[in-house]
PDB file of C-alpha atoms in Angstrom:
ATOM      1  CA  UNK A   1      17.092  82.537  29.335  1.00  0.00           C
ATOM      2  CA  UNK A   2      15.845  80.593  26.389  1.00  0.00           C
ATOM      3  CA  UNK A   3      17.711  77.439  25.377  1.00  0.00           C
ATOM      4  CA  UNK A   4      18.042  76.891  21.702  1.00  0.00           C
ATOM      5  CA  UNK A   5      18.282  73.395  20.308  1.00  0.00           C
ATOM      6  CA  UNK A   6      19.644  72.711  16.922  1.00  0.00           C
ATOM      7  CA  UNK A   7      17.904  70.721  14.252  1.00  0.00           C
ATOM      8  CA  UNK A   8      19.719  67.534  15.243  1.00  0.00           C
ATOM      9  CA  UNK A   9      16.638  66.202  17.095  1.00  0.00           C
ATOM     10  CA  UNK A  10      14.556  66.436  13.934  1.00  0.00           C
ATOM     11  CA  UNK A  11      17.217  64.693  11.885  1.00  0.00           C
ATOM     12  CA  UNK A  12      17.578  61.883  14.442  1.00  0.00           C
ATOM     13  CA  UNK A  13      13.808  61.397  14.599  1.00  0.00           C
ATOM     14  CA  UNK A  14      13.602  61.335  10.805  1.00  0.00           C
ATOM     15  CA  UNK A  15      16.171  58.548  10.740  1.00  0.00           C
ATOM     16  CA  UNK A  16      14.960  56.468  13.697  1.00  0.00           C
ATOM     17  CA  UNK A  17      11.163  56.723  13.336  1.00  0.00           C
ATOM     18  CA  UNK A  18      10.813  54.944   9.934  1.00  0.00           C
ATOM     19  CA  UNK A  19      13.086  52.143  11.138  1.00  0.00           C
ATOM     20  CA  UNK A  20      11.009  51.712  14.305  1.00  0.00           C
ATOM     21  CA  UNK A  21       7.719  51.673  12.392  1.00  0.00           C
ATOM     22  CA  UNK A  22       9.050  49.100   9.907  1.00  0.00           C
ATOM     23  CA  UNK A  23      10.323  46.937  12.771  1.00  0.00           C
ATOM     24  CA  UNK A  24       6.941  46.958  14.511  1.00  0.00           C
ATOM     25  CA  UNK A  25       5.087  46.264  11.228  1.00  0.00           C
ATOM     26  CA  UNK A  26       7.478  43.368  10.517  1.00  0.00           C
ATOM     27  CA  UNK A  27       6.812  41.869  13.958  1.00  0.00           C
ATOM     28  CA  UNK A  28       3.039  42.094  13.402  1.00  0.00           C
ATOM     29  CA  UNK A  29       3.357  40.469   9.972  1.00  0.00           C
ATOM     30  CA  UNK A  30       5.502  37.665  11.413  1.00  0.00           C
ATOM     31  CA  UNK A  31       2.833  37.121  14.073  1.00  0.00           C
ATOM     32  CA  UNK A  32       0.167  36.681  11.365  1.00  0.00           C
ATOM     33  CA  UNK A  33       2.424  34.252   9.494  1.00  0.00           C
ATOM     34  CA  UNK A  34       3.134  32.168  12.605  1.00  0.00           C
ATOM     35  CA  UNK A  35      -0.572  32.081  13.507  1.00  0.00           C
ATOM     36  CA  UNK A  36      -1.504  30.782  10.034  1.00  0.00           C
ATOM     37  CA  UNK A  37       1.301  28.218  10.106  1.00  0.00           C
ATOM     38  CA  UNK A  38       0.399  26.791  13.513  1.00  0.00           C
ATOM     39  CA  UNK A  39      -3.340  26.875  12.794  1.00  0.00           C
ATOM     40  CA  UNK A  40      -2.948  25.010   9.503  1.00  0.00           C
ATOM     41  CA  UNK A  41      -0.592  22.460  11.102  1.00  0.00           C
ATOM     42  CA  UNK A  42      -3.171  21.793  13.791  1.00  0.00           C
ATOM     43  CA  UNK A  43      -5.999  21.479  11.264  1.00  0.00           C
ATOM     44  CA  UNK A  44      -4.114  19.056   8.984  1.00  0.00           C
ATOM     45  CA  UNK A  45      -3.024  16.827  11.849  1.00  0.00           C
ATOM     46  CA  UNK A  46      -6.455  16.839  13.479  1.00  0.00           C
ATOM     47  CA  UNK A  47      -8.141  15.972  10.173  1.00  0.00           C
ATOM     48  CA  UNK A  48      -5.690  13.133   9.560  1.00  0.00           C
ATOM     49  CA  UNK A  49      -6.282  11.881  13.101  1.00  0.00           C
ATOM     50  CA  UNK A  50     -10.057  11.940  12.660  1.00  0.00           C
ATOM     51  CA  UNK A  51      -9.728  10.093   9.364  1.00  0.00           C
ATOM     52  CA  UNK A  52      -7.485   7.473  10.961  1.00  0.00           C
ATOM     53  CA  UNK A  53     -10.206   6.616  13.470  1.00  0.00           C
ATOM     54  CA  UNK A  54     -12.742   5.674  10.794  1.00  0.00           C
ATOM     55  CA  UNK A  55     -12.888   1.901  10.352  1.00  0.00           C
ATOM     56  CA  UNK A  56     -15.953   1.336   8.153  1.00  0.00           C
ATOM     57  CA  UNK A  57     -14.949   3.618   5.273  1.00  0.00           C
ATOM     58  CA  UNK A  58     -12.926   2.775   2.203  1.00  0.00           C
ATOM     59  CA  UNK A  59     -10.014   4.870   0.915  1.00  0.00           C
ATOM     60  CA  UNK A  60     -12.018   7.339  -1.201  1.00  0.00           C
ATOM     61  CA  UNK A  61     -14.545   7.910   1.569  1.00  0.00           C
ATOM     62  CA  UNK A  62     -11.766   8.602   4.072  1.00  0.00           C
ATOM     63  CA  UNK A  63     -10.121  11.099   1.681  1.00  0.00           C
ATOM     64  CA  UNK A  64     -13.447  12.908   1.260  1.00  0.00           C
ATOM     65  CA  UNK A  65     -13.995  12.817   5.031  1.00  0.00           C
ATOM     66  CA  UNK A  66     -10.545  14.320   5.711  1.00  0.00           C
ATOM     67  CA  UNK A  67     -11.098  17.072   3.096  1.00  0.00           C
ATOM     68  CA  UNK A  68     -14.495  17.857   4.583  1.00  0.00           C
ATOM     69  CA  UNK A  69     -12.956  18.105   8.062  1.00  0.00           C
ATOM     70  CA  UNK A  70     -10.290  20.483   6.769  1.00  0.00           C
ATOM     71  CA  UNK A  71     -12.948  22.737   5.211  1.00  0.00           C
ATOM     72  CA  UNK A  72     -15.044  22.750   8.389  1.00  0.00           C
ATOM     73  CA  UNK A  73     -12.081  23.563  10.624  1.00  0.00           C
ATOM     74  CA  UNK A  74     -10.786  26.270   8.268  1.00  0.00           C
ATOM     75  CA  UNK A  75     -14.047  28.205   8.590  1.00  0.00           C
ATOM     76  CA  UNK A  76     -12.796  29.216  12.062  1.00  0.00           C
ATOM     77  CA  UNK A  77      -9.597  30.741  10.672  1.00  0.00           C
ATOM     78  CA  UNK A  78      -9.110  34.461  11.216  1.00  0.00           C
ATOM     79  CA  UNK A  79      -7.119  34.938   8.021  1.00  0.00           C
ATOM     80  CA  UNK A  80      -8.433  33.367   4.845  1.00  0.00           C
ATOM     81  CA  UNK A  81      -5.653  31.772   2.809  1.00  0.00           C
ATOM     82  CA  UNK A  82      -5.281  28.709   0.615  1.00  0.00           C
ATOM     83  CA  UNK A  83      -5.532  25.697   2.912  1.00  0.00           C
ATOM     84  CA  UNK A  84      -6.327  23.099   0.249  1.00  0.00           C
ATOM     85  CA  UNK A  85      -4.022  20.102   0.860  1.00  0.00           C
ATOM     86  CA  UNK A  86      -1.747  19.036  -1.981  1.00  0.00           C
ATOM     87  CA  UNK A  87      -2.180  15.327  -1.373  1.00  0.00           C
ATOM     88  CA  UNK A  88      -4.064  12.987   0.972  1.00  0.00           C
ATOM     89  CA  UNK A  89      -2.714   9.436   1.182  1.00  0.00           C
ATOM     90  CA  UNK A  90      -4.560   6.619   2.928  1.00  0.00           C
ATOM     91  CA  UNK A  91      -2.773   3.373   3.772  1.00  0.00           C
ATOM     92  CA  UNK A  92      -3.655   0.557   6.175  1.00  0.00           C
ATOM     93  CA  UNK A  93      -1.046   1.900   8.603  1.00  0.00           C
ATOM     94  CA  UNK A  94      -1.461   5.683   8.473  1.00  0.00           C
ATOM     95  CA  UNK A  95      -3.093   8.701   6.857  1.00  0.00           C
ATOM     96  CA  UNK A  96      -0.839  11.402   5.423  1.00  0.00           C
ATOM     97  CA  UNK A  97      -1.814  14.976   4.528  1.00  0.00           C
ATOM     98  CA  UNK A  98       0.756  16.991   2.538  1.00  0.00           C
ATOM     99  CA  UNK A  99       0.786  20.788   2.379  1.00  0.00           C
ATOM    100  CA  UNK A 100       3.961  22.740   3.205  1.00  0.00           C
ATOM    101  CA  UNK A 101       5.017  19.748   5.250  1.00  0.00           C
ATOM    102  CA  UNK A 102       3.828  16.222   5.944  1.00  0.00           C
ATOM    103  CA  UNK A 103       1.257  15.519   8.643  1.00  0.00           C
ATOM    104  CA  UNK A 104       0.741  11.865   9.562  1.00  0.00           C
ATOM    105  CA  UNK A 105      -1.660  10.086  11.869  1.00  0.00           C
ATOM    106  CA  UNK A 106      -1.205   6.402  12.596  1.00  0.00           C
ATOM    107  CA  UNK A 107      -4.358   4.370  12.143  1.00  0.00           C
ATOM    108  CA  UNK A 108      -5.447   3.062  15.504  1.00  0.00           C
ATOM    109  CA  UNK A 109      -7.141  -0.260  16.137  1.00  0.00           C
ATOM    110  CA  UNK A 110      -8.274  -0.153  19.789  1.00  0.00           C
ATOM    111  CA  UNK A 111      -9.063  -3.867  19.881  1.00  0.00           C
ATOM    112  CA  UNK A 112      -5.529  -4.750  18.860  1.00  0.00           C
ATOM    113  CA  UNK A 113      -4.053  -2.487  21.530  1.00  0.00           C
ATOM    114  CA  UNK A 114      -6.266  -4.020  24.213  1.00  0.00           C
ATOM    115  CA  UNK A 115      -5.230  -7.533  23.171  1.00  0.00           C
ATOM    116  CA  UNK A 116      -1.559  -6.550  23.219  1.00  0.00           C
ATOM    117  CA  UNK A 117      -1.927  -4.965  26.661  1.00  0.00           C
ATOM    118  CA  UNK A 118      -3.743  -8.027  28.055  1.00  0.00           C
ATOM    119  CA  UNK A 119      -1.002 -10.341  26.814  1.00  0.00           C
ATOM    120  CA  UNK A 120       1.545  -8.790  29.207  1.00  0.00           C
TER     121      UNK A 120
END
């Protein structure tokens, strides 16, 4: 005896399948977005940190050094987007890189920290 199924399976699949495909595509797109966001955050902070460790450079040289570091690190990015920072600020206390957020690295003077630690 042959069972006959109505067309309800086709209708249900036609309604559910596009939703499922869009949901999966949205999750993949969100993954790409999160990767770019975390990668750029890491690059900006690391560049600011490297710039904060330079003691023999003046402000313009440090800005150029930080920009150069950002360009070098961005070559390893899987997805090419605009990673040019909006602003790089150098002060005696910290270096700040602004782009979709603010990334700061405190300028470190190892000699000062050693003297402070020895005073205890």
